[in-house]
mmCIF file of C-alpha atoms in Angstrom:
data_model
loop_
_atom_site.group_PDB
_atom_site.id
_atom_site.type_symbol
_atom_site.label_atom_id
_atom_site.label_comp_id
_atom_site.label_asym_id
_atom_site.label_seq_id
_atom_site.Cartn_x
_atom_site.Cartn_y
_atom_site.Cartn_z
ATOM 1 C CA ALA A 26 0.000 0.000 0.000
ATOM 2 C CA SER A 27 1.181 3.471 -0.807
ATOM 3 C CA GLU A 28 1.095 6.444 1.528
ATOM 4 C CA TYR A 29 -0.462 8.370 -1.379
ATOM 5 C CA CYS A 30 -3.714 6.459 -1.691
ATOM 6 C CA TRP A 31 -5.966 8.374 0.742
ATOM 7 C CA GLU A 32 -7.136 11.957 0.743
ATOM 8 C CA TYR A 33 -7.469 13.795 4.016
ATOM 9 C CA LEU A 34 -8.393 17.307 5.098
ATOM 10 C CA LEU A 35 -5.447 19.584 5.722
ATOM 11 C CA HIS A 36 -5.006 21.903 8.698
ATOM 12 C CA PRO A 37 -4.274 25.083 6.733
ATOM 13 C CA SER A 38 -2.529 28.023 8.372
ATOM 14 C CA SER A 39 -4.447 30.552 6.249
ATOM 15 C CA TYR A 40 -8.195 30.719 5.738
ATOM 16 C CA PRO A 41 -9.922 30.518 3.334
ATOM 17 C CA VAL A 42 -7.497 28.860 0.952
ATOM 18 C CA SER A 43 -7.678 29.528 -2.764
ATOM 19 C CA PHE A 44 -10.354 27.626 -4.611
ATOM 20 C CA TYR A 45 -11.648 26.181 -1.282
ATOM 21 C CA ASN A 46 -9.569 23.044 -1.744
ATOM 22 C CA TYR A 47 -8.678 21.766 1.727
ATOM 23 C CA TYR A 48 -7.784 18.260 0.540
ATOM 24 C CA SER A 49 -4.237 16.954 0.818
ATOM 25 C CA GLY A 50 -3.663 16.207 -2.883
ATOM 26 C CA GLN A 51 -2.070 12.862 -1.970
ATOM 27 C CA SER A 52 -4.226 10.597 -4.120
ATOM 28 C CA PHE A 53 -3.674 9.340 -7.647
ATOM 29 C CA PRO A 54 -4.279 10.813 -10.119
ATOM 30 C CA TRP A 55 -3.102 14.142 -8.787
ATOM 31 C CA ILE A 56 -5.408 17.031 -9.675
ATOM 32 C CA GLN A 57 -3.829 20.241 -10.888
ATOM 33 C CA PRO A 58 -5.021 23.260 -8.847
ATOM 34 C CA GLY A 59 -7.623 25.248 -10.763
ATOM 35 C CA SER A 60 -8.745 22.284 -12.868
ATOM 36 C CA ILE A 61 -11.436 21.160 -10.435
ATOM 37 C CA GLN A 62 -14.981 21.196 -11.846
ATOM 38 C CA THR A 63 -16.761 19.858 -8.743
ATOM 39 C CA LEU A 64 -15.405 19.566 -5.226
ATOM 40 C CA THR A 65 -17.414 17.691 -2.563
ATOM 41 C CA TYR A 66 -16.804 17.369 1.174
ATOM 42 C CA TYR A 67 -18.348 14.656 3.310
ATOM 43 C CA ASP A 68 -18.841 14.149 7.055
ATOM 44 C CA THR A 69 -18.162 17.739 8.179
ATOM 45 C CA TYR A 70 -19.008 21.395 7.601
ATOM 46 C CA ASN A 71 -15.713 22.688 9.005
ATOM 47 C CA VAL A 72 -12.014 22.630 8.341
ATOM 48 C CA ILE A 73 -9.626 22.925 11.293
ATOM 49 C CA VAL A 74 -7.348 25.942 10.838
ATOM 50 C CA LYS A 75 -3.959 25.844 12.554
ATOM 51 C CA SER A 76 -2.645 29.081 14.023
ATOM 52 C CA GLY A 77 0.538 28.451 16.006
ATOM 53 C CA SER A 78 -0.424 25.766 18.517
ATOM 54 C CA THR A 79 -4.155 26.620 18.329
ATOM 55 C CA PHE A 80 -6.612 24.703 16.138
ATOM 56 C CA THR A 81 -9.895 26.488 15.329
ATOM 57 C CA PRO A 82 -12.841 25.103 13.319
ATOM 58 C CA GLN A 83 -13.888 27.332 10.413
ATOM 59 C CA PRO A 84 -16.704 26.679 7.916
ATOM 60 C CA ILE A 85 -15.572 25.157 4.614
ATOM 61 C CA ALA A 86 -17.990 27.495 2.797
ATOM 62 C CA SER A 87 -16.753 30.778 4.266
ATOM 63 C CA ASP A 88 -19.721 32.835 3.002
ATOM 64 C CA SER A 89 -22.015 33.651 5.957
ATOM 65 C CA GLU A 90 -25.032 33.285 3.670
ATOM 66 C CA MET A 91 -24.329 29.544 3.604
ATOM 67 C CA ASN A 92 -24.925 29.153 7.364
ATOM 68 C CA PHE A 93 -28.016 27.264 8.517
ATOM 69 C CA ASN A 94 -30.898 29.684 9.155
ATOM 70 C CA PRO A 95 -34.270 28.378 10.375
ATOM 71 C CA ALA A 96 -35.776 31.852 9.841
ATOM 72 C CA ASP A 97 -35.838 31.191 6.081
ATOM 73 C CA ALA A 98 -38.863 28.923 6.595
ATOM 74 C CA ASN A 99 -42.414 29.750 7.664
ATOM 75 C CA PHE A 100 -42.516 26.660 9.880
ATOM 76 C CA SER A 101 -40.565 25.131 12.722
ATOM 77 C CA VAL A 102 -37.302 23.527 11.617
ATOM 78 C CA SER A 103 -35.112 21.310 13.765
ATOM 79 C CA GLN A 104 -31.473 22.234 14.256
ATOM 80 C CA PRO A 105 -29.050 20.474 11.924
ATOM 81 C CA ASP A 106 -27.195 17.461 13.222
ATOM 82 C CA THR A 107 -23.412 17.522 13.118
ATOM 83 C CA GLU A 108 -22.840 14.190 14.866
ATOM 84 C CA PHE A 109 -24.546 11.694 12.540
ATOM 85 C CA ILE A 110 -23.505 12.985 9.118
ATOM 86 C CA LYS A 111 -20.908 10.299 8.362
ATOM 87 C CA GLY A 112 -21.028 9.371 4.698
ATOM 88 C CA LEU A 113 -23.307 12.277 3.754
ATOM 89 C CA PRO A 114 -22.271 15.042 1.350
ATOM 90 C CA THR A 115 -22.197 18.300 3.301
ATOM 91 C CA VAL A 116 -20.496 20.955 1.159
ATOM 92 C CA THR A 117 -20.149 20.954 -2.619
ATOM 93 C CA PHE A 118 -18.514 23.516 -4.884
ATOM 94 C CA ILE A 119 -19.303 23.692 -8.605
ATOM 95 C CA LEU A 120 -17.173 25.664 -11.053
ATOM 96 C CA SER A 121 -19.199 28.358 -12.812
ATOM 97 C CA GLN A 122 -17.758 31.250 -14.776
ATOM 98 C CA GLY A 123 -14.338 30.952 -13.135
ATOM 99 C CA SER A 124 -15.424 30.694 -9.509
ATOM 100 C CA LEU A 125 -16.589 27.887 -7.268
ATOM 101 C CA LEU A 126 -20.206 28.238 -6.131
ATOM 102 C CA PRO A 127 -20.972 26.557 -2.793
ATOM 103 C CA THR A 128 -23.929 24.358 -1.921
ATOM 104 C CA VAL A 129 -24.311 23.367 1.732
ATOM 105 C CA THR A 130 -26.720 20.591 2.758
ATOM 106 C CA TYR A 131 -27.926 20.335 6.362
ATOM 107 C CA TYR A 132 -29.440 17.138 7.807
ATOM 108 C CA ASP A 133 -31.538 16.233 10.834
ATOM 109 C CA LYS A 134 -30.584 13.477 13.276
ATOM 110 C CA ARG A 135 -32.079 10.820 10.954
ATOM 111 C CA GLY A 136 -30.041 11.895 7.937
ATOM 112 C CA ARG A 137 -32.944 13.645 6.185
ATOM 113 C CA VAL A 138 -32.261 16.900 4.378
ATOM 114 C CA ILE A 139 -33.725 19.872 6.258
ATOM 115 C CA GLN A 140 -32.045 22.752 4.421
ATOM 116 C CA VAL A 141 -29.998 23.277 1.273
ATOM 117 C CA ARG A 142 -28.282 26.624 0.757
ATOM 118 C CA GLN A 143 -26.795 27.418 -2.639
ATOM 119 C CA LYS A 144 -24.970 30.440 -4.015
ATOM 120 C CA GLY A 145 -26.336 31.650 -7.339
ATOM 121 C CA HIS A 146 -24.182 32.234 -10.410
ATOM 122 C CA ILE A 147 -25.440 35.792 -10.916
ATOM 123 C CA SER A 148 -25.675 37.469 -7.528
ATOM 124 C CA GLY A 149 -27.806 35.888 -4.881
ATOM 125 C CA ALA A 150 -28.665 32.663 -3.155
ATOM 126 C CA TYR A 151 -31.242 29.896 -3.069
ATOM 127 C CA THR A 152 -32.486 28.251 0.088
ATOM 128 C CA ILE A 153 -34.675 25.153 0.220
ATOM 129 C CA THR A 154 -36.003 24.241 3.658
ATOM 130 C CA THR A 155 -37.921 21.013 4.236
ATOM 131 C CA ASN A 156 -40.146 20.081 7.176
ATOM 132 C CA ASN A 157 -40.377 16.361 7.962
ATOM 133 C CA TYR A 158 -42.552 16.887 11.027
ATOM 134 C CA TYR A 159 -46.300 17.183 11.418
ATOM 135 C CA ASN A 160 -47.618 19.695 13.967
ATOM 136 C CA GLY A 161 -44.271 19.654 15.743
ATOM 137 C CA GLN A 162 -44.342 15.873 16.275
ATOM 138 C CA PRO A 163 -41.716 13.769 14.518
ATOM 139 C CA GLU A 164 -43.162 11.270 12.096
ATOM 140 C CA ASN A 165 -42.215 7.701 12.879
ATOM 141 C CA ILE A 166 -42.465 5.470 9.829
ATOM 142 C CA THR A 167 -41.925 7.223 6.499
ATOM 143 C CA ASN A 168 -39.801 10.102 5.305
ATOM 144 C CA THR A 169 -42.877 12.240 4.689
ATOM 145 C CA VAL A 170 -42.364 15.855 3.663
ATOM 146 C CA TYR A 171 -45.044 18.192 5.033
ATOM 147 C CA ASN A 172 -43.745 21.645 4.052
ATOM 148 C CA THR A 173 -41.114 22.988 1.697
ATOM 149 C CA ASN A 174 -39.989 26.605 1.348
ATOM 150 C CA ILE A 175 -37.875 27.756 -1.572
ATOM 151 C CA LYS A 176 -36.381 31.208 -1.181
ATOM 152 C CA HIS A 177 -34.774 32.929 -4.178
ATOM 153 C CA LYS A 178 -32.657 35.934 -3.276
ATOM 154 C CA TYR A 179 -31.230 38.268 -5.905
ATOM 155 C CA ILE A 180 -28.945 41.228 -5.263
ATOM 156 C CA PRO A 181 -28.898 43.565 -8.270
ATOM 157 C CA PRO A 182 -25.866 45.838 -8.656
ATOM 158 C CA ASN A 183 -26.206 49.019 -6.570
ATOM 159 C CA SER A 184 -29.666 48.064 -5.388
ATOM 160 C CA VAL A 185 -31.698 46.577 -2.586
ATOM 161 C CA PRO A 186 -31.788 42.753 -2.327
ATOM 162 C CA GLN A 187 -34.981 41.211 -3.639
ATOM 163 C CA SER A 188 -36.378 37.835 -2.675
ATOM 164 C CA ILE A 189 -39.244 35.591 -3.657
ATOM 165 C CA THR A 190 -40.415 32.731 -1.453
ATOM 166 C CA GLU A 191 -42.378 29.739 -2.709
ATOM 167 C CA LYS A 192 -44.179 27.705 -0.056
ATOM 168 C CA TYR A 193 -45.443 24.185 -0.681
ATOM 169 C CA THR A 194 -47.646 22.334 1.810
ATOM 170 C CA PHE A 195 -48.356 18.635 1.376
ATOM 171 C CA GLU A 196 -51.355 16.826 2.857
ATOM 172 C CA TYR A 197 -51.778 13.069 3.243
ATOM 173 C CA ASP A 198 -54.779 10.816 3.782
ATOM 174 C CA ASN A 199 -55.056 8.262 6.619
ATOM 175 C CA PHE A 200 -53.063 5.723 4.601
ATOM 176 C CA GLY A 201 -50.107 8.088 4.083
ATOM 177 C CA ARG A 202 -50.896 8.822 0.437
ATOM 178 C CA LEU A 203 -50.392 12.313 -0.917
ATOM 179 C CA SER A 204 -53.835 13.821 -1.415
#
């Protein structure tokens, strides 16, 4: 086995690093910096930044607009889980017009998506918030979606931010079928 067969997250001394690539670059084939089309992180939302002998967690997506915000929904949303996200994609960057656009996915304690925050390619952001609970009570058997909010935010040059929110409510009959 080679020491160059596994990727791992670095402990950078500067933050954020260029092109948001916190991987070690130890795997084969080696990727040339700047040639990445899609970059996905799993299992964590943070990178540990080393400053002297101090290690501080910092968000991989450094834009504050990518932080979880339950206020973007018109319903109660549980807090995201950071303990049981092993194996789940958390932060993804997609190359668009020369820059990497972040998408951050937040999960509840059962691994269900509760919020997706995405930076737009023009100037703005998209937020999709999903409610898997009915009247504040967690559902027990199926992954039933009861409410979904989609918020589109656009910031025109030299202007006031504008946003549009779409709200979808789903109702089910006694047998759990969408009605």
